[in-house]
Amino acid sequence: MATHQLLLLPGDGIGVEAMHEVANIIETLNKVSGKVVFETEHDLVGGAAIDAHGVPLTESALKKALNADAVIFGAVGGSKWDDVAYEIRPEAGLLRLRKDLGLFANLRPAICYPALADASSLKRELVEGLDIMIVRELTGGVYFGEPKEIVTLENGEKRAIDTQLYTTHEIERIAKVAFDLAGKRQNKVHSAEKRNVMKSGVLWNEVVTATHKSYAPSVGLEHILADNCAMQLVRNPKQFDVIVTDNLFGDVLSDAAAMLTGSLGMLPSASLGAPDEKTGRRLSLYEPVHGSAPDIAGQDLANPIATIASFAMALRYTFNMGQEADMIDQAIANVLADGLRTADIMQDGMTQVGTKAMGAAIIKHLETLAA
Ligand code: NAD
């Protein structure tokens, strides 16, 4: 029986509560799967690590993350740590993980469960059955390019500079991730940039085109200007399968796509590193899109689905356990179809449940599906 090592980093606020439900799901999977055993280790990150160790991520936790087969991350932050130095704020723990694990590819699915189609701000027919994957470049572009500074000019005025910077290999490797994913989905990639006004957009377009030709000619490729992509996402989102884009546009487009599906509490994500040239092993971190939600933390109000669905993504993308991932996704869909809702997705005529009851209901369906 294969053994996989998972590092669970619950973090702060509702991260802790949601991770508790994920740990129960892992335990259930160990019982029902019959082919793998997940061994889990826990550590602190974010505010919890600051309280215990004075830093948002210890070297020992980082080492565990580098050695784990996958990291499942909860959420970090809260007003308690508003006054800590910028370099050791809770979010710095997550940024350090992304950087040191080399997580350059951020995968954000936008899936609309049929039972929640009415919770979207768009009409049911536009979003029902929606299944988009946004592939965002995560370690390059304008968030990291140098120079990045605010300078005072001779006349006393200030000038701010950010630098949008991409190299061929950065674009090529993210394009390959998108083509690989599309090959297992609807075989269609839209590449979004602003080649009409940005040099980095011109290069992005050229490299994606060349990578398509040499690496994945059988996958459909369309180029789209990022502003048009935003418009099309709210006009007719079901035209998309996989969208690949840079760090900045990906940040904006993935948030827009996400809200098509209802609540923050439903949205998982994956961040992947490059495959090791010899072993093919790639580092990975899975986390919900939402933060630590201090307003509802500790009250059994958090929706654990985003974190549970993030673990399902780990099964799919790190452990090649698509069948088990499908089972978890189906268990979530079944619970929603039963009418159970946490407060954030509550609708008339449905039954409101807390974090624990939602986790338990998903496990019950998981056990039935696995039987
Ligand atoms: P947030 O995502 O924590 O919460 C936004 C709103 O959505 C809140 O009203 C919250 O109650 C609700 N919400 C979020 N997730 C939910 C869930 N699973 N179930 C039910 N309701 C949910 O964002 P915020 O309030 O802007 O930030 C709170 C803290 O989280 C801040 O310290 C912020 O820096 C941090 N944060 C961390 C991450 C991360 O760890 N990746 C991401 C975003 C924000």
Short mmCIF file of N, CA and C in Angstrom, two decimals, residues 297-370:
data_model
loop_
_atom_site.label_atom_id
_atom_site.label_comp_id
_atom_site.label_asym_id
_atom_site.label_seq_id
_atom_site.Cartn_x
_atom_site.Cartn_y
_atom_site.Cartn_z
N ALA A 297 -14.76 33.50 13.12
CA ALA A 297 -13.87 32.44 13.64
C ALA A 297 -14.32 31.94 15.00
N GLY A 298 -14.18 30.64 15.22
CA GLY A 298 -14.45 30.03 16.52
C GLY A 298 -15.93 29.89 16.85
N GLN A 299 -16.80 30.09 15.86
CA GLN A 299 -18.25 30.05 16.14
C GLN A 299 -18.97 28.92 15.40
N ASP A 300 -18.20 28.00 14.82
CA ASP A 300 -18.79 26.90 14.05
C ASP A 300 -19.66 27.43 12.90
N LEU A 301 -19.22 28.54 12.30
CA LEU A 301 -19.99 29.15 11.21
C LEU A 301 -19.30 29.00 9.85
N ALA A 302 -18.00 28.66 9.87
CA ALA A 302 -17.24 28.65 8.61
C ALA A 302 -17.70 27.52 7.69
N ASN A 303 -17.68 27.82 6.42
CA ASN A 303 -17.94 26.80 5.40
C ASN A 303 -16.62 26.06 5.15
N PRO A 304 -16.57 24.76 5.43
CA PRO A 304 -15.30 24.04 5.25
C PRO A 304 -15.09 23.53 3.83
N ILE A 305 -16.06 23.79 2.93
CA ILE A 305 -16.02 23.15 1.60
C ILE A 305 -14.78 23.58 0.79
N ALA A 306 -14.41 24.88 0.86
CA ALA A 306 -13.26 25.34 0.07
C ALA A 306 -11.99 24.58 0.46
N THR A 307 -11.81 24.32 1.75
CA THR A 307 -10.60 23.63 2.20
C THR A 307 -10.69 22.14 1.86
N ILE A 308 -11.88 21.57 2.01
CA ILE A 308 -12.06 20.15 1.66
C ILE A 308 -11.84 19.97 0.15
N ALA A 309 -12.39 20.88 -0.65
CA ALA A 309 -12.20 20.79 -2.10
C ALA A 309 -10.74 21.02 -2.49
N SER A 310 -10.00 21.78 -1.67
CA SER A 310 -8.56 21.96 -1.93
C SER A 310 -7.84 20.62 -1.73
N PHE A 311 -8.24 19.88 -0.69
CA PHE A 311 -7.65 18.55 -0.50
C PHE A 311 -8.00 17.64 -1.69
N ALA A 312 -9.22 17.76 -2.20
CA ALA A 312 -9.60 16.96 -3.38
C ALA A 312 -8.70 17.31 -4.56
N MET A 313 -8.34 18.60 -4.69
CA MET A 313 -7.41 18.99 -5.77
C MET A 313 -6.05 18.33 -5.57
N ALA A 314 -5.61 18.19 -4.30
CA ALA A 314 -4.33 17.52 -4.04
C ALA A 314 -4.40 16.08 -4.52
N LEU A 315 -5.54 15.42 -4.27
CA LEU A 315 -5.69 14.04 -4.74
C LEU A 315 -5.56 13.99 -6.26
N ARG A 316 -6.19 14.96 -6.92
CA ARG A 316 -6.22 14.96 -8.39
C ARG A 316 -4.87 15.31 -9.00
N TYR A 317 -4.24 16.37 -8.47
CA TYR A 317 -3.07 16.91 -9.18
C TYR A 317 -1.73 16.45 -8.62
N THR A 318 -1.66 16.06 -7.34
CA THR A 318 -0.39 15.56 -6.81
C THR A 318 -0.38 14.03 -6.77
N PHE A 319 -1.52 13.43 -6.41
CA PHE A 319 -1.49 11.99 -6.16
C PHE A 319 -2.13 11.17 -7.27
N ASN A 320 -2.57 11.86 -8.33
CA ASN A 320 -3.16 11.16 -9.46
C ASN A 320 -4.32 10.25 -9.03
N MET A 321 -5.09 10.70 -8.05
CA MET A 321 -6.22 9.92 -7.53
C MET A 321 -7.52 10.60 -7.96
N GLY A 322 -7.72 10.67 -9.28
CA GLY A 322 -8.88 11.37 -9.83
C GLY A 322 -10.19 10.79 -9.34
N GLN A 323 -10.22 9.45 -9.20
CA GLN A 323 -11.47 8.80 -8.80
C GLN A 323 -11.87 9.25 -7.39
N GLU A 324 -10.89 9.27 -6.50
CA GLU A 324 -11.17 9.67 -5.11
C GLU A 324 -11.53 11.17 -5.06
N ALA A 325 -10.84 11.98 -5.89
CA ALA A 325 -11.16 13.41 -5.94
C ALA A 325 -12.60 13.60 -6.42
N ASP A 326 -12.98 12.83 -7.45
CA ASP A 326 -14.36 12.90 -7.96
C ASP A 326 -15.35 12.55 -6.86
N MET A 327 -14.98 11.54 -6.05
CA MET A 327 -15.88 11.11 -4.97
C MET A 327 -16.11 12.23 -3.96
N ILE A 328 -15.04 12.93 -3.61
CA ILE A 328 -15.20 14.04 -2.65
C ILE A 328 -16.05 15.15 -3.27
N ASP A 329 -15.76 15.48 -4.53
CA ASP A 329 -16.56 16.52 -5.20
C ASP A 329 -18.03 16.11 -5.26
N GLN A 330 -18.25 14.83 -5.54
CA GLN A 330 -19.64 14.34 -5.62
C GLN A 330 -20.30 14.40 -4.24
N ALA A 331 -19.54 14.04 -3.19
CA ALA A 331 -20.09 14.08 -1.83
C ALA A 331 -20.50 15.51 -1.49
N ILE A 332 -19.69 16.48 -1.90
CA ILE A 332 -20.03 17.90 -1.66
C ILE A 332 -21.32 18.26 -2.41
N ALA A 333 -21.37 17.86 -3.70
CA ALA A 333 -22.56 18.17 -4.51
C ALA A 333 -23.80 17.53 -3.89
N ASN A 334 -23.66 16.29 -3.37
CA ASN A 334 -24.82 15.60 -2.79
C ASN A 334 -25.32 16.30 -1.52
N VAL A 335 -24.37 16.76 -0.70
CA VAL A 335 -24.76 17.45 0.54
C VAL A 335 -25.54 18.73 0.19
N LEU A 336 -25.06 19.43 -0.83
CA LEU A 336 -25.76 20.65 -1.25
C LEU A 336 -27.13 20.30 -1.82
N ALA A 337 -27.19 19.21 -2.58
CA ALA A 337 -28.48 18.79 -3.15
C ALA A 337 -29.45 18.36 -2.05
N ASP A 338 -28.91 17.88 -0.93
CA ASP A 338 -29.76 17.52 0.23
C ASP A 338 -30.34 18.77 0.89
N GLY A 339 -29.82 19.94 0.53
CA GLY A 339 -30.35 21.18 1.11
C GLY A 339 -29.58 21.70 2.31
N LEU A 340 -28.43 21.07 2.62
CA LEU A 340 -27.64 21.57 3.76
C LEU A 340 -26.81 22.77 3.31
N ARG A 341 -26.77 23.80 4.14
CA ARG A 341 -26.03 25.02 3.80
C ARG A 341 -25.37 25.59 5.05
N THR A 342 -24.13 26.03 4.93
CA THR A 342 -23.56 26.87 5.98
C THR A 342 -24.11 28.29 5.78
N ALA A 343 -23.89 29.16 6.78
CA ALA A 343 -24.55 30.47 6.76
C ALA A 343 -24.23 31.28 5.51
N ASP A 344 -22.98 31.17 5.02
CA ASP A 344 -22.56 32.00 3.88
C ASP A 344 -23.29 31.67 2.59
N ILE A 345 -23.83 30.43 2.48
CA ILE A 345 -24.53 30.05 1.24
C ILE A 345 -26.01 29.72 1.52
N MET A 346 -26.48 30.17 2.68
CA MET A 346 -27.86 29.87 3.09
C MET A 346 -28.87 30.46 2.11
N GLN A 347 -29.88 29.67 1.77
CA GLN A 347 -30.97 30.15 0.91
C GLN A 347 -32.31 29.74 1.52
N ASP A 348 -33.36 30.42 1.10
CA ASP A 348 -34.71 30.10 1.61
C ASP A 348 -35.03 28.62 1.42
N GLY A 349 -35.63 28.03 2.44
CA GLY A 349 -36.08 26.64 2.32
C GLY A 349 -34.99 25.61 2.57
N MET A 350 -33.77 26.05 2.81
CA MET A 350 -32.67 25.11 3.04
C MET A 350 -32.43 24.97 4.55
N THR A 351 -31.56 24.03 4.93
CA THR A 351 -31.28 23.80 6.35
C THR A 351 -29.90 24.33 6.69
N GLN A 352 -29.84 25.27 7.63
CA GLN A 352 -28.53 25.81 7.99
C GLN A 352 -27.80 24.89 8.96
N VAL A 353 -26.54 24.62 8.64
CA VAL A 353 -25.70 23.78 9.53
C VAL A 353 -24.39 24.50 9.79
N GLY A 354 -23.68 24.02 10.82
CA GLY A 354 -22.38 24.60 11.15
C GLY A 354 -21.24 23.87 10.43
N THR A 355 -20.02 24.30 10.74
CA THR A 355 -18.83 23.72 10.12
C THR A 355 -18.75 22.21 10.34
N LYS A 356 -18.93 21.82 11.59
CA LYS A 356 -18.76 20.41 11.94
C LYS A 356 -19.83 19.54 11.27
N ALA A 357 -21.07 20.02 11.30
CA ALA A 357 -22.16 19.23 10.71
C ALA A 357 -21.97 19.12 9.20
N MET A 358 -21.47 20.19 8.57
CA MET A 358 -21.22 20.14 7.12
C MET A 358 -20.14 19.11 6.82
N GLY A 359 -19.05 19.13 7.62
CA GLY A 359 -17.97 18.15 7.42
C GLY A 359 -18.49 16.73 7.60
N ALA A 360 -19.29 16.53 8.65
CA ALA A 360 -19.81 15.18 8.93
C ALA A 360 -20.72 14.70 7.81
N ALA A 361 -21.52 15.61 7.25
CA ALA A 361 -22.46 15.23 6.18
C ALA A 361 -21.69 14.83 4.92
N ILE A 362 -20.60 15.54 4.65
CA ILE A 362 -19.78 15.20 3.47
C ILE A 362 -19.15 13.81 3.67
N ILE A 363 -18.69 13.55 4.89
CA ILE A 363 -18.10 12.24 5.17
C ILE A 363 -19.12 11.12 5.00
N LYS A 364 -20.33 11.38 5.43
CA LYS A 364 -21.38 10.36 5.30
C LYS A 364 -21.60 10.00 3.83
N HIS A 365 -21.69 11.03 2.98
CA HIS A 365 -21.86 10.76 1.55
C HIS A 365 -20.63 10.08 0.97
N LEU A 366 -19.46 10.48 1.44
CA LEU A 366 -18.21 9.89 0.95
C LEU A 366 -18.20 8.39 1.25
N GLU A 367 -18.61 8.03 2.45
CA GLU A 367 -18.63 6.61 2.84
C GLU A 367 -19.63 5.83 1.97
N THR A 368 -20.78 6.46 1.69
CA THR A 368 -21.78 5.79 0.84
C THR A 368 -21.24 5.62 -0.58
N LEU A 369 -20.60 6.66 -1.10
CA LEU A 369 -20.10 6.59 -2.47
C LEU A 369 -18.98 5.55 -2.59
N ALA A 370 -18.21 5.39 -1.51
CA ALA A 370 -17.06 4.47 -1.56
C ALA A 370 -17.49 3.02 -1.32
#
